[in-house]
mmCIF file of C-alpha atoms and ligand atoms in Angstrom:
data_model
loop_
_atom_site.group_PDB
_atom_site.id
_atom_site.type_symbol
_atom_site.label_atom_id
_atom_site.label_comp_id
_atom_site.label_asym_id
_atom_site.label_seq_id
_atom_site.Cartn_x
_atom_site.Cartn_y
_atom_site.Cartn_z
ATOM 1 C CA MET A 360 -9.918 7.352 17.840
ATOM 2 C CA ILE A 361 -10.205 3.626 18.220
ATOM 3 C CA SER A 362 -7.933 2.160 20.442
ATOM 4 C CA SER A 363 -6.712 -1.112 19.281
ATOM 5 C CA PRO A 364 -2.721 -3.462 19.288
ATOM 6 C CA LEU A 365 -2.588 -1.782 15.609
ATOM 7 C CA MET A 366 -3.331 2.427 17.273
ATOM 8 C CA ASN A 367 -1.497 2.019 19.690
ATOM 9 C CA THR A 368 1.408 0.810 18.286
ATOM 10 C CA LEU A 369 1.182 3.339 15.566
ATOM 11 C CA ALA A 370 0.947 5.595 17.964
ATOM 12 C CA GLY A 371 4.741 4.728 19.691
ATOM 13 C CA GLU A 372 3.224 2.125 22.344
ATOM 14 C CA LYS A 373 5.441 -1.632 22.472
ATOM 15 C CA LEU A 374 3.154 -4.065 22.783
ATOM 16 C CA SER A 375 4.903 -6.844 24.075
ATOM 17 C CA ARG A 376 3.448 -9.290 21.020
ATOM 18 C CA PRO A 377 3.192 -7.211 18.521
ATOM 19 C CA PRO A 378 -0.468 -6.867 16.036
ATOM 20 C CA LEU A 379 0.129 -7.967 12.146
ATOM 21 C CA TRP A 380 -1.900 -8.551 9.892
ATOM 22 C CA MET A 381 -1.119 -9.002 5.869
ATOM 23 C CA MET A 382 0.111 -6.569 3.079
ATOM 24 C CA ARG A 383 -2.937 -8.007 0.177
ATOM 25 C CA GLN A 384 -4.249 -10.387 2.806
ATOM 26 C CA ALA A 385 -7.392 -10.201 0.707
ATOM 27 C CA GLY A 386 -7.217 -12.292 -2.317
ATOM 28 C CA ARG A 387 -6.287 -14.847 -4.558
ATOM 29 C CA TYR A 388 -4.930 -16.768 -2.094
ATOM 30 C CA LEU A 389 -7.679 -17.568 -0.227
ATOM 31 C CA ALA A 390 -10.725 -19.726 -1.748
ATOM 32 C CA GLU A 391 -13.965 -17.361 0.063
ATOM 33 C CA TYR A 392 -11.963 -15.026 -2.367
ATOM 34 C CA ARG A 393 -11.844 -17.022 -5.211
ATOM 35 C CA VAL A 394 -15.549 -17.736 -5.045
ATOM 36 C CA VAL A 395 -16.559 -13.928 -4.310
ATOM 37 C CA ARG A 396 -14.270 -12.429 -7.620
ATOM 38 C CA GLN A 397 -16.044 -14.979 -9.911
ATOM 39 C CA ALA A 398 -18.974 -13.710 -9.724
ATOM 40 C CA GLN A 399 -17.714 -10.550 -11.003
ATOM 41 C CA THR A 400 -16.853 -9.986 -14.576
ATOM 42 C CA ASP A 401 -15.236 -6.570 -13.934
ATOM 43 C CA PHE A 402 -12.350 -5.666 -11.409
ATOM 44 C CA ILE A 403 -12.852 -1.729 -10.941
ATOM 45 C CA SER A 404 -16.443 -2.159 -10.796
ATOM 46 C CA PHE A 405 -16.095 -5.419 -7.533
ATOM 47 C CA CYS A 406 -13.770 -2.879 -6.182
ATOM 48 C CA LEU A 407 -16.352 -0.124 -6.683
ATOM 49 C CA ASN A 408 -19.129 -2.416 -5.550
ATOM 50 C CA PRO A 409 -19.345 -1.666 -1.525
ATOM 51 C CA ASP A 410 -20.692 -4.288 -0.207
ATOM 52 C CA LYS A 411 -19.131 -6.942 -2.064
ATOM 53 C CA ALA A 412 -16.005 -5.393 -1.250
ATOM 54 C CA CYS A 413 -16.866 -4.791 2.353
ATOM 55 C CA GLU A 414 -16.355 -8.615 2.312
ATOM 56 C CA VAL A 415 -13.447 -9.063 0.618
ATOM 57 C CA THR A 416 -11.985 -7.235 2.934
ATOM 58 C CA LEU A 417 -13.486 -8.718 6.342
ATOM 59 C CA GLN A 418 -12.473 -12.142 5.343
ATOM 60 C CA PRO A 419 -8.830 -12.147 6.248
ATOM 61 C CA ILE A 420 -10.035 -10.643 9.025
ATOM 62 C CA GLN A 421 -12.684 -13.713 10.413
ATOM 63 C CA ARG A 422 -10.312 -16.326 9.233
ATOM 64 C CA PHE A 423 -6.791 -15.142 10.417
ATOM 65 C CA ASP A 424 -8.300 -12.356 12.855
ATOM 66 C CA PHE A 425 -5.477 -9.846 12.185
ATOM 67 C CA ASP A 426 -5.551 -6.524 14.400
ATOM 68 C CA ALA A 427 -6.192 -4.970 10.634
ATOM 69 C CA ALA A 428 -8.348 -4.851 8.001
ATOM 70 C CA ILE A 429 -6.801 -3.204 4.336
ATOM 71 C CA ILE A 430 -10.332 -2.054 2.736
ATOM 72 C CA PHE A 431 -10.255 -3.568 -0.789
ATOM 73 C CA SER A 432 -9.953 -1.436 -3.677
ATOM 74 C CA ASP A 433 -6.266 -0.836 -5.599
ATOM 75 C CA ILE A 434 -3.817 1.783 -6.685
ATOM 76 C CA LEU A 435 -5.316 2.022 -10.072
ATOM 77 C CA MET A 436 -8.567 3.364 -8.899
ATOM 78 C CA VAL A 437 -6.820 6.572 -9.498
ATOM 79 C CA PRO A 438 -5.098 6.605 -12.892
ATOM 80 C CA TRP A 439 -8.956 5.634 -13.731
ATOM 81 C CA ALA A 440 -11.191 8.025 -11.773
ATOM 82 C CA LEU A 441 -8.459 10.279 -14.105
ATOM 83 C CA ASP A 442 -10.406 8.806 -17.171
ATOM 84 C CA ARG A 443 -6.751 6.952 -17.955
ATOM 85 C CA ASN A 444 -9.014 3.537 -19.532
ATOM 86 C CA VAL A 445 -8.006 0.666 -16.840
ATOM 87 C CA HIS A 446 -8.863 -2.444 -16.613
ATOM 88 C CA PHE A 447 -7.842 -5.872 -15.220
ATOM 89 C CA ILE A 448 -6.815 -8.557 -18.019
ATOM 90 C CA PRO A 449 -7.349 -11.791 -15.622
ATOM 91 C CA GLY A 450 -3.568 -13.569 -16.531
ATOM 92 C CA THR A 451 -2.266 -10.162 -17.953
ATOM 93 C CA GLY A 452 -2.232 -7.369 -15.029
ATOM 94 C CA PRO A 453 -3.824 -3.845 -15.620
ATOM 95 C CA GLN A 454 -3.910 -2.679 -18.824
ATOM 96 C CA LEU A 455 -4.047 1.370 -19.129
ATOM 97 C CA THR A 456 -3.864 3.863 -22.551
ATOM 98 C CA PRO A 457 0.018 4.849 -21.897
ATOM 99 C CA TRP A 458 -0.034 8.725 -21.070
ATOM 100 C CA THR A 459 1.936 10.746 -23.747
ATOM 101 C CA ALA A 460 3.750 13.678 -23.061
ATOM 102 C CA ASP A 461 2.060 15.552 -25.419
ATOM 103 C CA MET A 462 -1.410 15.052 -23.432
ATOM 104 C CA ARG A 463 -2.988 17.527 -21.544
ATOM 105 C CA LEU A 464 -3.864 17.405 -18.292
ATOM 106 C CA ASP A 465 -7.229 18.756 -17.681
ATOM 107 C CA GLU A 466 -7.546 19.786 -13.659
ATOM 108 C CA ALA A 467 -11.483 19.963 -14.544
ATOM 109 C CA LEU A 468 -11.377 16.103 -13.224
ATOM 110 C CA LEU A 469 -8.866 16.129 -10.607
ATOM 111 C CA ASP A 470 -12.681 18.031 -9.147
ATOM 112 C CA THR A 471 -14.458 14.424 -9.693
ATOM 113 C CA ILE A 472 -12.615 12.235 -8.044
ATOM 114 C CA GLY A 473 -14.513 12.739 -4.398
ATOM 115 C CA THR A 474 -17.558 11.628 -6.633
ATOM 116 C CA ARG A 475 -15.832 8.756 -9.073
ATOM 117 C CA LEU A 476 -14.065 6.904 -5.543
ATOM 118 C CA ALA A 477 -17.217 8.131 -3.200
ATOM 119 C CA SER A 478 -17.838 4.024 -3.388
ATOM 120 C CA VAL A 479 -14.435 3.696 -1.184
ATOM 121 C CA GLY A 480 -15.393 6.136 0.937
ATOM 122 C CA THR A 481 -19.071 3.539 1.727
ATOM 123 C CA ALA A 482 -16.653 0.492 1.355
ATOM 124 C CA VAL A 483 -14.988 2.091 4.486
ATOM 125 C CA GLN A 484 -17.980 2.843 5.591
ATOM 126 C CA LEU A 485 -19.265 -0.077 6.469
ATOM 127 C CA THR A 486 -16.601 -2.153 7.079
ATOM 128 C CA ARG A 487 -15.936 -0.017 9.732
ATOM 129 C CA SER A 488 -19.254 -0.465 11.374
ATOM 130 C CA LYS A 489 -19.058 -4.301 10.768
ATOM 131 C CA LEU A 490 -15.733 -4.564 12.711
ATOM 132 C CA ALA A 491 -15.223 -5.027 15.570
ATOM 133 C CA ALA A 492 -13.485 -2.119 17.706
ATOM 134 C CA GLU A 493 -9.672 -3.617 18.676
ATOM 135 C CA LYS A 494 -9.680 -3.875 14.763
ATOM 136 C CA ALA A 495 -8.378 -1.181 12.503
ATOM 137 C CA LEU A 496 -9.111 -0.109 8.762
ATOM 138 C CA ILE A 497 -6.386 1.004 7.248
ATOM 139 C CA GLY A 498 -6.739 3.034 4.212
ATOM 140 C CA PHE A 499 -4.787 3.213 1.022
ATOM 141 C CA ALA A 500 -3.126 4.941 -1.829
ATOM 142 C CA GLY A 501 -0.535 4.074 -4.434
ATOM 143 C CA ALA A 502 2.286 6.532 -4.030
ATOM 144 C CA PRO A 503 2.104 9.487 -7.444
ATOM 145 C CA TRP A 504 5.768 7.448 -9.182
ATOM 146 C CA THR A 505 4.275 4.190 -8.488
ATOM 147 C CA VAL A 506 1.277 5.181 -10.756
ATOM 148 C CA ILE A 507 2.788 7.879 -12.913
ATOM 149 C CA THR A 508 4.708 4.161 -14.215
ATOM 150 C CA TYR A 509 1.663 2.322 -14.655
ATOM 151 C CA MET A 510 0.372 5.343 -16.408
ATOM 152 C CA ILE A 511 3.075 5.799 -18.693
ATOM 153 C CA GLU A 512 4.265 2.108 -18.871
ATOM 154 C CA GLY A 513 0.113 1.331 -19.526
ATOM 155 C CA GLY A 514 0.635 -1.985 -16.723
ATOM 156 C CA SER A 515 2.970 -3.670 -15.550
ATOM 157 C CA SER A 516 6.721 -2.982 -16.217
ATOM 158 C CA ARG A 517 10.535 -4.926 -15.107
ATOM 159 C CA ASP A 518 12.080 -2.632 -15.558
ATOM 160 C CA PHE A 519 10.218 1.282 -16.262
ATOM 161 C CA ALA A 520 11.785 2.353 -19.431
ATOM 162 C CA ASP A 521 9.093 4.582 -20.649
ATOM 163 C CA THR A 522 9.265 5.707 -17.726
ATOM 164 C CA ARG A 523 12.210 6.703 -16.670
ATOM 165 C CA GLN A 524 13.226 7.628 -19.641
ATOM 166 C CA TRP A 525 10.650 10.621 -19.784
ATOM 167 C CA LEU A 526 12.160 11.833 -16.396
ATOM 168 C CA TRP A 527 15.160 12.948 -18.202
ATOM 169 C CA SER A 528 14.114 13.944 -22.094
ATOM 170 C CA HIS A 529 10.130 15.553 -20.741
ATOM 171 C CA PRO A 530 11.342 16.637 -17.752
ATOM 172 C CA LYS A 531 8.877 19.530 -17.053
ATOM 173 C CA GLU A 532 5.728 17.016 -18.760
ATOM 174 C CA PHE A 533 7.292 14.348 -15.897
ATOM 175 C CA GLU A 534 7.232 17.642 -13.045
ATOM 176 C CA ALA A 535 3.277 18.450 -14.374
ATOM 177 C CA LEU A 536 1.896 14.793 -14.259
ATOM 178 C CA LEU A 537 4.215 14.041 -10.457
ATOM 179 C CA ASP A 538 1.914 17.434 -9.234
ATOM 180 C CA TYR A 539 -1.396 16.637 -10.985
ATOM 181 C CA VAL A 540 -1.433 12.363 -9.405
ATOM 182 C CA THR A 541 -0.029 14.229 -6.342
ATOM 183 C CA GLU A 542 -3.523 16.105 -6.502
ATOM 184 C CA ALA A 543 -5.640 13.265 -6.704
ATOM 185 C CA THR A 544 -3.939 11.021 -4.962
ATOM 186 C CA ILE A 545 -5.086 13.192 -1.686
ATOM 187 C CA HIS A 546 -8.655 13.681 -3.200
ATOM 188 C CA PHE A 547 -8.499 9.685 -2.873
ATOM 189 C CA LEU A 548 -7.380 9.761 0.699
ATOM 190 C CA MET A 549 -9.589 12.373 1.854
ATOM 191 C CA VAL A 550 -12.470 9.734 0.841
ATOM 192 C CA GLN A 551 -11.701 7.320 3.167
ATOM 193 C CA ALA A 552 -9.939 9.538 5.846
ATOM 194 C CA ARG A 553 -13.202 10.782 6.363
ATOM 195 C CA ALA A 554 -15.553 7.941 5.461
ATOM 196 C CA GLY A 555 -13.304 6.655 8.872
ATOM 197 C CA ALA A 556 -10.333 4.756 7.733
ATOM 198 C CA ASP A 557 -8.519 4.929 10.971
ATOM 199 C CA VAL A 558 -4.838 5.155 8.835
ATOM 200 C CA LEU A 559 -3.280 6.043 5.585
ATOM 201 C CA MET A 560 -0.528 4.102 3.784
ATOM 202 C CA LEU A 561 0.922 4.474 0.979
ATOM 203 C CA PHE A 562 2.355 2.360 -1.083
ATOM 204 C CA ASP A 563 5.309 3.177 -2.891
ATOM 205 C CA SER A 564 5.800 -0.711 -5.146
ATOM 206 C CA TRP A 565 8.350 0.576 -7.543
ATOM 207 C CA ALA A 566 10.227 3.565 -5.523
ATOM 208 C CA SER A 567 13.598 1.845 -6.364
ATOM 209 C CA ALA A 568 13.418 2.731 -9.605
ATOM 210 C CA VAL A 569 14.098 5.838 -9.235
ATOM 211 C CA PRO A 570 17.571 7.271 -9.943
ATOM 212 C CA ALA A 571 18.605 8.048 -6.698
ATOM 213 C CA GLU A 572 19.450 11.690 -7.263
ATOM 214 C CA ARG A 573 15.879 12.306 -8.056
ATOM 215 C CA ARG A 574 14.248 10.237 -4.883
ATOM 216 C CA ASP A 575 14.275 14.145 -2.758
ATOM 217 C CA GLN A 576 12.265 15.136 -6.040
ATOM 218 C CA ILE A 577 10.069 11.681 -7.355
ATOM 219 C CA VAL A 578 10.200 9.933 -3.696
ATOM 220 C CA ILE A 579 9.718 12.087 -0.739
ATOM 221 C CA ALA A 580 7.695 15.746 -2.378
ATOM 222 C CA PRO A 581 4.970 14.052 -3.289
ATOM 223 C CA VAL A 582 4.601 12.065 -0.659
ATOM 224 C CA ARG A 583 4.959 15.015 1.906
ATOM 225 C CA ARG A 584 3.179 17.027 -0.015
ATOM 226 C CA ILE A 585 0.113 14.816 -0.017
ATOM 227 C CA ILE A 586 0.589 14.341 4.270
ATOM 228 C CA GLU A 587 0.818 18.483 4.426
ATOM 229 C CA ALA A 588 -2.568 18.716 2.713
ATOM 230 C CA LEU A 589 -4.791 16.290 4.499
ATOM 231 C CA ARG A 590 -2.938 17.855 7.379
ATOM 232 C CA LYS A 591 -4.283 21.039 6.366
ATOM 233 C CA GLN A 592 -7.305 19.821 5.837
ATOM 234 C CA GLY A 593 -7.630 18.047 9.725
ATOM 235 C CA ILE A 594 -7.049 14.683 8.714
ATOM 236 C CA LYS A 595 -5.357 12.707 12.228
ATOM 237 C CA GLN A 596 -5.206 9.665 11.413
ATOM 238 C CA PRO A 597 -1.361 8.272 10.783
ATOM 239 C CA ILE A 598 0.257 7.509 7.603
ATOM 240 C CA ILE A 599 2.723 4.993 7.073
ATOM 241 C CA GLY A 600 5.136 4.787 4.324
ATOM 242 C CA PHE A 601 6.357 2.533 2.062
ATOM 243 C CA PRO A 602 9.240 3.224 -0.162
ATOM 244 C CA LYS A 603 9.802 -0.600 -1.902
ATOM 245 C CA GLY A 604 13.431 -0.966 -2.890
ATOM 246 C CA ILE A 605 14.675 2.043 -1.873
ATOM 247 C CA GLY A 606 17.996 0.704 0.198
ATOM 248 C CA GLU A 607 19.752 3.906 2.408
ATOM 249 C CA GLY A 608 17.160 6.405 1.036
ATOM 250 C CA ILE A 609 15.212 5.053 3.761
ATOM 251 C CA ILE A 610 17.410 7.651 6.392
ATOM 252 C CA ALA A 611 15.882 10.421 4.075
ATOM 253 C CA TYR A 612 12.767 9.349 3.748
ATOM 254 C CA ALA A 613 12.026 9.181 7.375
ATOM 255 C CA GLU A 614 12.883 12.550 8.181
ATOM 256 C CA GLU A 615 10.972 14.581 5.446
ATOM 257 C CA ALA A 616 8.643 12.326 3.981
ATOM 258 C CA GLU A 617 6.549 13.216 7.745
ATOM 259 C CA ILE A 618 4.790 9.648 7.894
ATOM 260 C CA ASP A 619 4.046 9.098 10.817
ATOM 261 C CA ALA A 620 5.489 4.861 10.448
ATOM 262 C CA LEU A 621 7.974 2.934 8.507
ATOM 263 C CA ALA A 622 6.791 0.292 6.338
ATOM 264 C CA ILE A 623 9.988 -2.219 5.458
ATOM 265 C CA ASP A 624 10.621 -4.294 2.107
ATOM 266 C CA HIS A 625 12.089 -7.972 3.059
ATOM 267 C CA MET A 626 15.282 -6.776 0.526
ATOM 268 C CA THR A 627 16.432 -4.596 3.805
ATOM 269 C CA ASP A 628 18.454 -5.511 7.072
ATOM 270 C CA VAL A 629 15.989 -5.123 10.413
ATOM 271 C CA VAL A 630 19.137 -4.612 12.259
ATOM 272 C CA TRP A 631 20.906 -2.572 9.980
ATOM 273 C CA VAL A 632 17.104 -0.306 9.695
ATOM 274 C CA ASN A 633 16.411 -0.108 13.130
ATOM 275 C CA ASN A 634 19.473 1.458 13.509
ATOM 276 C CA VAL A 635 19.196 3.938 11.784
ATOM 277 C CA LEU A 636 15.437 5.144 11.860
ATOM 278 C CA PRO A 637 15.283 7.637 14.382
ATOM 279 C CA ASN A 638 14.690 5.457 18.162
ATOM 280 C CA ASN A 639 9.797 5.617 18.452
ATOM 281 C CA MET A 640 9.257 5.407 14.862
ATOM 282 C CA PRO A 641 7.057 2.468 14.280
ATOM 283 C CA VAL A 642 8.077 -0.064 11.800
ATOM 284 C CA GLN A 643 6.054 -2.311 9.689
ATOM 285 C CA GLY A 644 6.784 -5.611 8.122
ATOM 286 C CA ASN A 645 8.924 -7.808 6.644
ATOM 287 C CA LEU A 646 9.098 -11.389 5.963
ATOM 288 C CA ASP A 647 10.066 -12.420 2.740
ATOM 289 C CA PRO A 648 6.370 -13.324 1.854
ATOM 290 C CA LEU A 649 8.031 -16.579 -0.350
ATOM 291 C CA SER A 650 9.548 -17.930 2.973
ATOM 292 C CA LEU A 651 5.736 -17.283 4.228
ATOM 293 C CA LEU A 652 4.813 -19.382 1.178
ATOM 294 C CA VAL A 653 7.270 -22.289 1.415
ATOM 295 C CA GLY A 654 6.784 -22.117 5.557
ATOM 296 C CA GLY A 655 8.430 -24.666 8.077
ATOM 297 C CA SER A 656 11.631 -23.703 10.763
ATOM 298 C CA ASP A 657 13.544 -21.306 7.809
ATOM 299 C CA MET A 658 10.628 -19.017 8.263
ATOM 300 C CA THR A 659 9.912 -19.257 12.117
ATOM 301 C CA LYS A 660 13.856 -18.668 11.718
ATOM 302 C CA SER A 661 13.285 -15.639 10.020
ATOM 303 C CA ILE A 662 9.989 -14.867 12.296
ATOM 304 C CA ASP A 663 12.919 -14.653 15.176
ATOM 305 C CA HIS A 664 14.685 -12.543 14.120
ATOM 306 C CA ILE A 665 12.361 -9.850 12.841
ATOM 307 C CA LEU A 666 10.819 -9.493 16.305
ATOM 308 C CA ASP A 667 13.861 -9.181 17.904
ATOM 309 C CA SER A 668 15.870 -7.147 15.400
ATOM 310 C CA PHE A 669 12.589 -5.036 15.943
ATOM 311 C CA ASN A 670 11.513 -5.406 20.360
ATOM 312 C CA ASP A 671 12.747 -2.189 21.572
ATOM 313 C CA ARG A 672 10.747 -0.085 19.191
ATOM 314 C CA PRO A 673 7.421 0.133 18.074
ATOM 315 C CA HIS A 674 6.586 -3.071 15.608
ATOM 316 C CA ILE A 675 3.565 -3.898 13.437
ATOM 317 C CA PHE A 676 4.181 -7.442 11.906
ATOM 318 C CA ASN A 677 4.096 -7.585 8.215
ATOM 319 C CA LEU A 678 5.413 -9.117 5.210
ATOM 320 C CA GLY A 679 7.793 -7.287 3.244
ATOM 321 C CA HIS A 680 5.894 -7.126 -0.190
ATOM 322 C CA GLY A 681 2.266 -8.837 -0.944
ATOM 323 C CA ILE A 682 1.176 -12.609 0.187
ATOM 324 C CA THR A 683 1.283 -14.688 -3.275
ATOM 325 C CA PRO A 684 -1.552 -16.225 -5.107
ATOM 326 C CA PRO A 685 -0.352 -19.545 -4.366
ATOM 327 C CA THR A 686 0.419 -19.290 -0.793
ATOM 328 C CA PRO A 687 -1.171 -22.474 1.760
ATOM 329 C CA ILE A 688 -3.142 -21.878 4.323
ATOM 330 C CA CYS A 689 -1.361 -23.675 6.420
ATOM 331 C CA ASN A 690 1.820 -21.411 6.741
ATOM 332 C CA VAL A 691 -0.300 -18.181 7.067
ATOM 333 C CA GLU A 692 -1.695 -20.318 10.666
ATOM 334 C CA GLN A 693 1.334 -21.151 11.100
ATOM 335 C CA MET A 694 3.096 -17.617 10.804
ATOM 336 C CA ILE A 695 -0.049 -16.007 12.716
ATOM 337 C CA ARG A 696 0.766 -18.732 15.393
ATOM 338 C CA TRP A 697 4.735 -18.370 15.699
ATOM 339 C CA VAL A 698 4.285 -14.124 15.438
ATOM 340 C CA ARG A 699 1.290 -15.012 18.877
ATOM 341 C CA LYS A 700 3.322 -17.270 21.260
ATOM 342 C CA SER A 701 5.718 -14.801 21.971
HETATM 343 O O1 CP3 B 927 -5.673 -6.638 0.825
HETATM 344 C C1 CP3 B 927 -5.219 -5.937 -0.369
HETATM 345 O O2 CP3 B 927 -3.950 -5.243 -0.109
HETATM 346 C C2 CP3 B 927 -6.501 -5.949 -0.520
HETATM 347 C C3 CP3 B 927 -6.260 -4.899 -1.245
HETATM 348 C C4 CP3 B 927 -5.326 -3.838 -2.769
HETATM 349 C C5 CP3 B 927 -5.614 -4.790 -4.185
HETATM 350 N N1 CP3 B 927 -3.846 -3.872 -4.762
HETATM 351 C C6 CP3 B 927 -6.272 -4.864 -4.347
HETATM 352 C C7 CP3 B 927 -5.795 -6.273 -5.751
HETATM 353 C C8 CP3 B 927 -4.264 -3.617 -2.454
HETATM 354 C C9 CP3 B 927 -4.030 -2.586 -1.244
HETATM 355 C C10 CP3 B 927 -3.067 -3.628 -3.475
HETATM 356 C C11 CP3 B 927 -2.697 -2.914 -3.576
HETATM 357 C C12 CP3 B 927 -2.058 -2.508 -5.014
HETATM 358 N N2 CP3 B 927 -2.353 -2.534 -6.362
HETATM 359 C C13 CP3 B 927 -0.271 -2.881 -5.709
HETATM 360 C C14 CP3 B 927 0.620 -1.643 -4.706
HETATM 361 C C15 CP3 B 927 1.121 -3.307 -3.280
HETATM 362 C C16 CP3 B 927 1.771 -3.728 -4.372
HETATM 363 O O3 CP3 B 927 1.319 -5.100 -4.158
HETATM 364 O O4 CP3 B 927 3.406 -3.617 -4.613
HETATM 365 C C17 CP3 B 927 0.127 -2.473 -6.363
HETATM 366 C C18 CP3 B 927 1.141 -2.131 -7.083
HETATM 367 C C19 CP3 B 927 -1.464 -2.746 -7.152
HETATM 368 C C20 CP3 B 927 -1.426 -2.808 -8.418
HETATM 369 C C21 CP3 B 927 -2.108 -3.908 -9.527
HETATM 370 N N3 CP3 B 927 -3.035 -4.133 -8.734
HETATM 371 C C22 CP3 B 927 -2.104 -4.777 -9.975
HETATM 372 C C23 CP3 B 927 -0.240 -5.053 -10.560
HETATM 373 C C24 CP3 B 927 -2.554 -6.076 -10.172
HETATM 374 C C25 CP3 B 927 -3.047 -7.663 -10.653
HETATM 375 C C26 CP3 B 927 -1.959 -8.009 -10.539
HETATM 376 C C27 CP3 B 927 -1.798 -9.511 -10.282
HETATM 377 O O5 CP3 B 927 -2.276 -9.417 -8.820
HETATM 378 O O6 CP3 B 927 -3.053 -9.850 -10.666
HETATM 379 C C28 CP3 B 927 -3.997 -5.558 -9.006
HETATM 380 C C29 CP3 B 927 -5.110 -6.589 -8.888
HETATM 381 C C30 CP3 B 927 -5.567 -7.012 -7.303
HETATM 382 N N4 CP3 B 927 -5.138 -5.400 -6.838
HETATM 383 C C31 CP3 B 927 -5.787 -8.375 -7.599
HETATM 384 C C32 CP3 B 927 -6.682 -7.895 -5.726
HETATM 385 C C33 CP3 B 927 -6.717 -8.972 -5.049
HETATM 386 C C34 CP3 B 927 -6.139 -8.970 -7.574
HETATM 387 C C35 CP3 B 927 -6.515 -8.950 -9.080
HETATM 388 C C36 CP3 B 927 -8.074 -10.398 -9.642
HETATM 389 O O7 CP3 B 927 -8.751 -10.445 -7.671
HETATM 390 O O8 CP3 B 927 -8.468 -10.736 -9.356
#
């Protein structure tokens, strides 16, 4: 295992200066990313091109010297591998053929995930070979609920009305789809873990939309099942869970999902969450990406509040969600200087 500030923090060490990285750090706010992106016509092919994926994964490390890289890929690679006809339309976002309750789940497709997504493994391997030893490489997948929302809605959504209706109107079919995507996610994470990712992260970006009484079944149980399956196959890497917008549900998630660390969204009060989480559980977060967009003294005040609140536990500094494309580079630099001086 490579020793690095981020890995040490995940192992439970409290460092005087927290390691830092940003969700969505390889993306359109970077001019050098936009140059590579412009030459790629298709986003999925871009993700499946190990040289290009490696190049853009390393860009934010080269520019900002972050403590971790996150492999350039997407949570929608799983529906792509499941033949859901995934396309990224510039200006619109992802589009998929909507899944309907009467559709048959093709179990045989699950065994092809490892092959179909093998290029992501190659990108992980290549990136790991080029990264300095003290930098961690993060592999990731979407948590099953969040991925299912894209499959049922056929793209992004505001209220997830179709998915939530399905969950009540077709409980058996919903459970079967959840199991199916859970299995596919295990295969995808295995590819990245075996290729040498140091850490794995599960993004449940739309956990906020799950009815509270169903969180155990829809948010917590699939994550626990994924982690138990990985552990059974000998995967030892630490796993970060990000149940975005789950509110007080984070207490049960921390206790029951078997994750090693928690990514905290910007809607969660840091003082509260610090009090309710198990003593030594590492946390990551949680600056509002829009505070970073604006920068200045309000941002540094927010950073200080986060650093103070998590002072007594292992902490990885990060945002509460992904950086937005219009964010000025100088604000990212200001944030990094402020975190590193403290
Ligand atoms: O630095 C990184 O984090 C790069 C890897 C990464 C991407 N997507 C690349 C990407 C990661 C970790 C993701 C995760 C992801 N993808 C999530 C979970 C995190 C979150 O933000 O909540 C979700 C919900 C998606 C699905 C997704 N991918 C959407 C809705 C979109 C379109 C919206 C948009 O920003 O255009 C994407 C496309 C995407 N994935 C881009 C990048 C850099 C932008 C596409 C482009 O460059 O044209």
